[in-house]
Amino acid sequence: MENLRKHADRRAVSIALLLAAVVILAVGRFIQFDDTSGFGFEKWNRPLGYVAALVAIGAVAVAAPEVKARLWFGVALLVLGGWLVVMQATSDGFRFVWSVSDGELGILWFFLLLLGVVMVLTAAAALTGGRWMLRVAAYLVATVALCLIAFNLGLGYYGSDCAEGESECLSWLGGVWWAVLTLAGCAVLAIGSEVVLWRRRSSVKELVG
């Protein structure tokens, strides 16, 4: 009974901290629901942003050690990320900006969804014994990291040809192209790895059988 209470406490505390982080972001004006000007990011309160980030990190730290708490927290992240996607698509006044532009809203929901998927997969793997879920989580994280690196390398490579202050520089297209190539390469490697593992397991079964 005491263990169940501890697990429930972790679930409740982690989700409460996540909601608190969202509320703090809203209070700090990082999240706005009524900004149709596109310039609402000039009103944020930076110290509250740092507090929200620390609270969010604390939420992850609370949920991560316990499997069921991690599962519930991952689901909460997926719900939050999905809500942000819907709000971005349906509300002209909805804004999230950390320091630069509205594009950071897309970055936020992308990483929320990614973290949510990873936490759900790792928790499900622990509950069911499905090691393939751990591999999928590892593939996702590695692919995203490599694509980000490729994008920035491409951005720097093609950006060197742009004049300083040039407003129509399309170096970001080069970054996207490098990221797409990296994504394709990661997909091939992941599929190849799974095929190799499947063949090894099949060989072992044949030998045992």
PDB file of C-alpha atoms in Angstrom, residues 43-117:
ATOM      1  CA  LYS A  43       6.356  41.641 -22.959  1.00  0.00           C
ATOM      2  CA  TRP A  44       7.896  38.569 -21.374  1.00  0.00           C
ATOM      3  CA  ASN A  45       9.282  38.339 -17.861  1.00  0.00           C
ATOM      4  CA  ARG A  46      12.626  36.565 -18.201  1.00  0.00           C
ATOM      5  CA  PRO A  47      13.090  35.525 -14.528  1.00  0.00           C
ATOM      6  CA  LEU A  48       9.717  33.764 -14.550  1.00  0.00           C
ATOM      7  CA  GLY A  49      10.795  31.948 -17.699  1.00  0.00           C
ATOM      8  CA  TYR A  50      13.808  30.533 -15.888  1.00  0.00           C
ATOM      9  CA  VAL A  51      11.602  29.522 -12.962  1.00  0.00           C
ATOM     10  CA  ALA A  52       9.229  27.725 -15.347  1.00  0.00           C
ATOM     11  CA  ALA A  53      12.157  25.895 -16.951  1.00  0.00           C
ATOM     12  CA  LEU A  54      13.430  24.737 -13.549  1.00  0.00           C
ATOM     13  CA  VAL A  55       9.947  23.579 -12.529  1.00  0.00           C
ATOM     14  CA  ALA A  56       9.583  21.630 -15.790  1.00  0.00           C
ATOM     15  CA  ILE A  57      12.975  19.979 -15.272  1.00  0.00           C
ATOM     16  CA  GLY A  58      11.881  19.101 -11.744  1.00  0.00           C
ATOM     17  CA  ALA A  59       8.727  17.492 -13.131  1.00  0.00           C
ATOM     18  CA  VAL A  60      10.788  15.265 -15.422  1.00  0.00           C
ATOM     19  CA  ALA A  61      13.138  14.381 -12.563  1.00  0.00           C
ATOM     20  CA  VAL A  62      10.223  13.368 -10.338  1.00  0.00           C
ATOM     21  CA  ALA A  63       8.545  11.208 -12.983  1.00  0.00           C
ATOM     22  CA  ALA A  64      11.563   9.555 -14.594  1.00  0.00           C
ATOM     23  CA  PRO A  65      12.652   7.080 -11.852  1.00  0.00           C
ATOM     24  CA  GLU A  66       9.274   5.345 -11.500  1.00  0.00           C
ATOM     25  CA  VAL A  67       7.823   3.454 -14.454  1.00  0.00           C
ATOM     26  CA  LYS A  68       4.124   4.228 -14.056  1.00  0.00           C
ATOM     27  CA  ALA A  69       4.818   7.850 -13.174  1.00  0.00           C
ATOM     28  CA  ARG A  70       6.955   8.081 -16.308  1.00  0.00           C
ATOM     29  CA  LEU A  71       4.148   6.578 -18.367  1.00  0.00           C
ATOM     30  CA  TRP A  72       1.531   8.996 -17.049  1.00  0.00           C
ATOM     31  CA  PHE A  73       3.881  11.938 -17.405  1.00  0.00           C
ATOM     32  CA  GLY A  74       4.656  10.949 -20.980  1.00  0.00           C
ATOM     33  CA  VAL A  75       0.949  10.848 -21.758  1.00  0.00           C
ATOM     34  CA  ALA A  76       0.546  14.286 -20.157  1.00  0.00           C
ATOM     35  CA  LEU A  77       3.340  15.630 -22.372  1.00  0.00           C
ATOM     36  CA  LEU A  78       1.652  14.191 -25.457  1.00  0.00           C
ATOM     37  CA  VAL A  79      -1.640  15.808 -24.467  1.00  0.00           C
ATOM     38  CA  LEU A  80       0.075  19.145 -23.835  1.00  0.00           C
ATOM     39  CA  GLY A  81       2.005  18.970 -27.099  1.00  0.00           C
ATOM     40  CA  GLY A  82      -1.151  18.059 -29.006  1.00  0.00           C
ATOM     41  CA  TRP A  83      -3.010  20.951 -27.399  1.00  0.00           C
ATOM     42  CA  LEU A  84      -0.272  23.356 -28.490  1.00  0.00           C
ATOM     43  CA  VAL A  85      -0.503  22.056 -32.054  1.00  0.00           C
ATOM     44  CA  VAL A  86      -4.275  22.588 -32.069  1.00  0.00           C
ATOM     45  CA  MET A  87      -3.966  26.072 -30.572  1.00  0.00           C
ATOM     46  CA  GLN A  88      -1.334  27.066 -33.109  1.00  0.00           C
ATOM     47  CA  ALA A  89      -3.558  25.884 -35.946  1.00  0.00           C
ATOM     48  CA  THR A  90      -6.847  27.356 -34.734  1.00  0.00           C
ATOM     49  CA  SER A  91      -6.095  30.510 -32.712  1.00  0.00           C
ATOM     50  CA  ASP A  92      -4.622  33.623 -34.331  1.00  0.00           C
ATOM     51  CA  GLY A  93      -3.994  35.178 -30.932  1.00  0.00           C
ATOM     52  CA  PHE A  94      -2.102  32.254 -29.420  1.00  0.00           C
ATOM     53  CA  ARG A  95       1.625  32.852 -28.973  1.00  0.00           C
ATOM     54  CA  PHE A  96       4.588  31.199 -27.330  1.00  0.00           C
ATOM     55  CA  VAL A  97       7.912  32.965 -27.743  1.00  0.00           C
ATOM     56  CA  TRP A  98      10.983  32.447 -25.578  1.00  0.00           C
ATOM     57  CA  SER A  99      13.393  34.934 -27.080  1.00  0.00           C
ATOM     58  CA  VAL A 100      13.209  35.284 -30.849  1.00  0.00           C
ATOM     59  CA  SER A 101      10.039  34.552 -32.797  1.00  0.00           C
ATOM     60  CA  ASP A 102       6.796  32.620 -33.105  1.00  0.00           C
ATOM     61  CA  GLY A 103       8.721  29.708 -34.608  1.00  0.00           C
ATOM     62  CA  GLU A 104       9.672  28.705 -31.088  1.00  0.00           C
ATOM     63  CA  LEU A 105       6.116  27.476 -30.542  1.00  0.00           C
ATOM     64  CA  GLY A 106       6.734  24.763 -33.122  1.00  0.00           C
ATOM     65  CA  ILE A 107      10.018  23.879 -31.442  1.00  0.00           C
ATOM     66  CA  LEU A 108       8.261  23.639 -28.073  1.00  0.00           C
ATOM     67  CA  TRP A 109       5.480  21.287 -29.134  1.00  0.00           C
ATOM     68  CA  PHE A 110       7.883  19.188 -31.199  1.00  0.00           C
ATOM     69  CA  PHE A 111      10.163  18.523 -28.242  1.00  0.00           C
ATOM     70  CA  LEU A 112       7.227  18.013 -25.881  1.00  0.00           C
ATOM     71  CA  LEU A 113       5.850  15.354 -28.219  1.00  0.00           C
ATOM     72  CA  LEU A 114       9.296  13.801 -28.667  1.00  0.00           C
ATOM     73  CA  LEU A 115       9.931  13.641 -24.919  1.00  0.00           C
ATOM     74  CA  GLY A 116       6.422  12.307 -24.363  1.00  0.00           C
ATOM     75  CA  VAL A 117       6.909   9.514 -26.902  1.00  0.00           C
TER      76      VAL A 117
END
